[in-house]
């Protein structure tokens, strides 16, 4: 399998830099994923991550949270990314956010 070899340190540093995003939620999920999985990432994983990082922040967050579908070639990697401990808390709106959303809908009528 060509993509099974671990990535080198220079490539890992580059991918870590690309994972620094403008949306805090993306930063948290990506940083924690890399902290837990950096030593086991393969070239195939990096190719999938690179493709995801080409998305804008909001589109990336929608894919990470499962609100939109990733490209089929990256679906397996996204499932691994979604399995991290930070994700459930970040994708679930807080009670205040939920209240605000309901309140904002009432204001629009």
PDB file of C-alpha atoms in Angstrom:
ATOM      1  CA  UNK A   1       0.000   0.000   0.000  1.00  0.00           C
ATOM      2  CA  UNK A   2       1.668   3.215  -1.180  1.00  0.00           C
ATOM      3  CA  UNK A   3       0.036   5.543   1.350  1.00  0.00           C
ATOM      4  CA  UNK A   4       0.906   3.467   4.428  1.00  0.00           C
ATOM      5  CA  UNK A   5       4.349   4.998   5.095  1.00  0.00           C
ATOM      6  CA  UNK A   6       4.415   7.578   7.921  1.00  0.00           C
ATOM      7  CA  UNK A   7       5.019  11.171   6.913  1.00  0.00           C
ATOM      8  CA  UNK A   8       8.280  12.962   7.634  1.00  0.00           C
ATOM      9  CA  UNK A   9       8.686  15.671  10.288  1.00  0.00           C
ATOM     10  CA  UNK A  10       8.945  18.526   7.773  1.00  0.00           C
ATOM     11  CA  UNK A  11       5.674  17.546   6.138  1.00  0.00           C
ATOM     12  CA  UNK A  12       4.045  17.210   9.558  1.00  0.00           C
ATOM     13  CA  UNK A  13       5.120  20.752  10.484  1.00  0.00           C
ATOM     14  CA  UNK A  14       3.657  22.050   7.217  1.00  0.00           C
ATOM     15  CA  UNK A  15       0.346  20.308   7.789  1.00  0.00           C
ATOM     16  CA  UNK A  16       0.183  21.586  11.382  1.00  0.00           C
ATOM     17  CA  UNK A  17       0.681  25.127  10.066  1.00  0.00           C
ATOM     18  CA  UNK A  18      -2.131  24.681   7.524  1.00  0.00           C
ATOM     19  CA  UNK A  19      -4.421  23.442  10.293  1.00  0.00           C
ATOM     20  CA  UNK A  20      -4.278  26.835  11.996  1.00  0.00           C
ATOM     21  CA  UNK A  21      -7.607  28.250  10.919  1.00  0.00           C
ATOM     22  CA  UNK A  22      -9.667  31.373  11.454  1.00  0.00           C
ATOM     23  CA  UNK A  23     -12.506  29.437  13.084  1.00  0.00           C
ATOM     24  CA  UNK A  24     -11.659  28.340  16.628  1.00  0.00           C
ATOM     25  CA  UNK A  25     -13.729  25.150  16.390  1.00  0.00           C
ATOM     26  CA  UNK A  26     -11.700  23.997  13.381  1.00  0.00           C
ATOM     27  CA  UNK A  27      -8.471  24.841  15.221  1.00  0.00           C
ATOM     28  CA  UNK A  28      -9.477  22.785  18.245  1.00  0.00           C
ATOM     29  CA  UNK A  29     -10.586  19.703  16.344  1.00  0.00           C
ATOM     30  CA  UNK A  30      -7.646  19.697  13.932  1.00  0.00           C
ATOM     31  CA  UNK A  31      -5.005  20.388  16.610  1.00  0.00           C
ATOM     32  CA  UNK A  32      -6.341  17.676  18.908  1.00  0.00           C
ATOM     33  CA  UNK A  33      -6.567  15.225  16.027  1.00  0.00           C
ATOM     34  CA  UNK A  34      -2.950  15.899  15.059  1.00  0.00           C
ATOM     35  CA  UNK A  35      -1.774  15.696  18.671  1.00  0.00           C
ATOM     36  CA  UNK A  36      -3.348  12.254  18.986  1.00  0.00           C
ATOM     37  CA  UNK A  37      -2.571  10.898  15.497  1.00  0.00           C
ATOM     38  CA  UNK A  38       0.480  12.682  14.064  1.00  0.00           C
ATOM     39  CA  UNK A  39       2.799   9.691  14.356  1.00  0.00           C
ATOM     40  CA  UNK A  40       0.380   7.401  12.525  1.00  0.00           C
ATOM     41  CA  UNK A  41      -0.597   9.731   9.649  1.00  0.00           C
ATOM     42  CA  UNK A  42       0.148   8.381   6.197  1.00  0.00           C
ATOM     43  CA  UNK A  43       0.579  10.132   2.863  1.00  0.00           C
ATOM     44  CA  UNK A  44      -3.021   9.196   2.035  1.00  0.00           C
ATOM     45  CA  UNK A  45      -4.187  10.831   5.266  1.00  0.00           C
ATOM     46  CA  UNK A  46      -2.221  13.977   4.486  1.00  0.00           C
ATOM     47  CA  UNK A  47      -3.663  14.084   0.967  1.00  0.00           C
ATOM     48  CA  UNK A  48      -7.187  13.919   2.424  1.00  0.00           C
ATOM     49  CA  UNK A  49      -6.379  16.528   5.047  1.00  0.00           C
ATOM     50  CA  UNK A  50      -4.832  18.795   2.399  1.00  0.00           C
ATOM     51  CA  UNK A  51      -8.006  18.533   0.311  1.00  0.00           C
ATOM     52  CA  UNK A  52     -10.160  19.370   3.335  1.00  0.00           C
ATOM     53  CA  UNK A  53      -7.936  22.325   4.222  1.00  0.00           C
ATOM     54  CA  UNK A  54      -8.573  23.758   0.760  1.00  0.00           C
ATOM     55  CA  UNK A  55     -12.167  24.372   1.903  1.00  0.00           C
ATOM     56  CA  UNK A  56     -13.053  27.692   3.504  1.00  0.00           C
ATOM     57  CA  UNK A  57     -13.500  27.634   7.280  1.00  0.00           C
ATOM     58  CA  UNK A  58     -17.288  27.407   7.316  1.00  0.00           C
ATOM     59  CA  UNK A  59     -17.421  24.653   4.683  1.00  0.00           C
ATOM     60  CA  UNK A  60     -14.730  22.712   6.574  1.00  0.00           C
ATOM     61  CA  UNK A  61     -16.689  23.018   9.818  1.00  0.00           C
ATOM     62  CA  UNK A  62     -19.851  21.768   8.088  1.00  0.00           C
ATOM     63  CA  UNK A  63     -17.961  18.668   6.901  1.00  0.00           C
ATOM     64  CA  UNK A  64     -16.326  18.062  10.294  1.00  0.00           C
ATOM     65  CA  UNK A  65     -19.691  18.318  12.083  1.00  0.00           C
ATOM     66  CA  UNK A  66     -21.351  16.034   9.570  1.00  0.00           C
ATOM     67  CA  UNK A  67     -23.751  18.679   8.302  1.00  0.00           C
ATOM     68  CA  UNK A  68     -22.415  18.263   4.754  1.00  0.00           C
ATOM     69  CA  UNK A  69     -20.884  15.282   3.008  1.00  0.00           C
ATOM     70  CA  UNK A  70     -17.165  15.106   2.223  1.00  0.00           C
ATOM     71  CA  UNK A  71     -15.961  13.990  -1.162  1.00  0.00           C
ATOM     72  CA  UNK A  72     -16.167  10.172  -1.259  1.00  0.00           C
ATOM     73  CA  UNK A  73     -12.366   9.851  -1.487  1.00  0.00           C
ATOM     74  CA  UNK A  74     -12.018  11.597   1.890  1.00  0.00           C
ATOM     75  CA  UNK A  75     -14.998  10.091   3.728  1.00  0.00           C
ATOM     76  CA  UNK A  76     -12.914   7.548   5.666  1.00  0.00           C
ATOM     77  CA  UNK A  77     -10.500  10.203   6.874  1.00  0.00           C
ATOM     78  CA  UNK A  78     -13.371  12.500   7.894  1.00  0.00           C
ATOM     79  CA  UNK A  79     -14.837   9.664   9.976  1.00  0.00           C
ATOM     80  CA  UNK A  80     -11.524   9.395  11.834  1.00  0.00           C
ATOM     81  CA  UNK A  81     -11.465  13.164  12.296  1.00  0.00           C
ATOM     82  CA  UNK A  82     -15.018  13.109  13.636  1.00  0.00           C
ATOM     83  CA  UNK A  83     -14.104  10.461  16.196  1.00  0.00           C
ATOM     84  CA  UNK A  84     -12.068  12.872  18.331  1.00  0.00           C
ATOM     85  CA  UNK A  85     -13.100  13.786  21.885  1.00  0.00           C
ATOM     86  CA  UNK A  86     -13.579  17.507  21.162  1.00  0.00           C
ATOM     87  CA  UNK A  87     -16.159  17.111  18.433  1.00  0.00           C
ATOM     88  CA  UNK A  88     -19.448  16.279  20.211  1.00  0.00           C
ATOM     89  CA  UNK A  89     -19.229  19.261  22.554  1.00  0.00           C
ATOM     90  CA  UNK A  90     -18.246  21.634  19.772  1.00  0.00           C
ATOM     91  CA  UNK A  91     -20.968  20.565  17.325  1.00  0.00           C
ATOM     92  CA  UNK A  92     -23.769  20.754  19.874  1.00  0.00           C
ATOM     93  CA  UNK A  93     -24.990  24.287  20.432  1.00  0.00           C
ATOM     94  CA  UNK A  94     -24.991  25.478  24.017  1.00  0.00           C
ATOM     95  CA  UNK A  95     -28.302  26.272  25.691  1.00  0.00           C
ATOM     96  CA  UNK A  96     -27.577  29.999  25.308  1.00  0.00           C
ATOM     97  CA  UNK A  97     -26.921  29.603  21.574  1.00  0.00           C
ATOM     98  CA  UNK A  98     -30.092  27.545  21.161  1.00  0.00           C
ATOM     99  CA  UNK A  99     -32.116  30.152  23.069  1.00  0.00           C
ATOM    100  CA  UNK A 100     -30.611  32.924  20.951  1.00  0.00           C
ATOM    101  CA  UNK A 101     -31.448  31.077  17.738  1.00  0.00           C
ATOM    102  CA  UNK A 102     -35.061  30.582  18.817  1.00  0.00           C
ATOM    103  CA  UNK A 103     -35.278  34.203  19.950  1.00  0.00           C
ATOM    104  CA  UNK A 104     -33.853  35.439  16.649  1.00  0.00           C
ATOM    105  CA  UNK A 105     -36.451  33.433  14.709  1.00  0.00           C
ATOM    106  CA  UNK A 106     -39.235  35.108  16.724  1.00  0.00           C
ATOM    107  CA  UNK A 107     -37.772  38.539  15.943  1.00  0.00           C
ATOM    108  CA  UNK A 108     -37.990  37.883  12.188  1.00  0.00           C
ATOM    109  CA  UNK A 109     -41.793  37.496  12.117  1.00  0.00           C
TER     110      UNK A 109
END
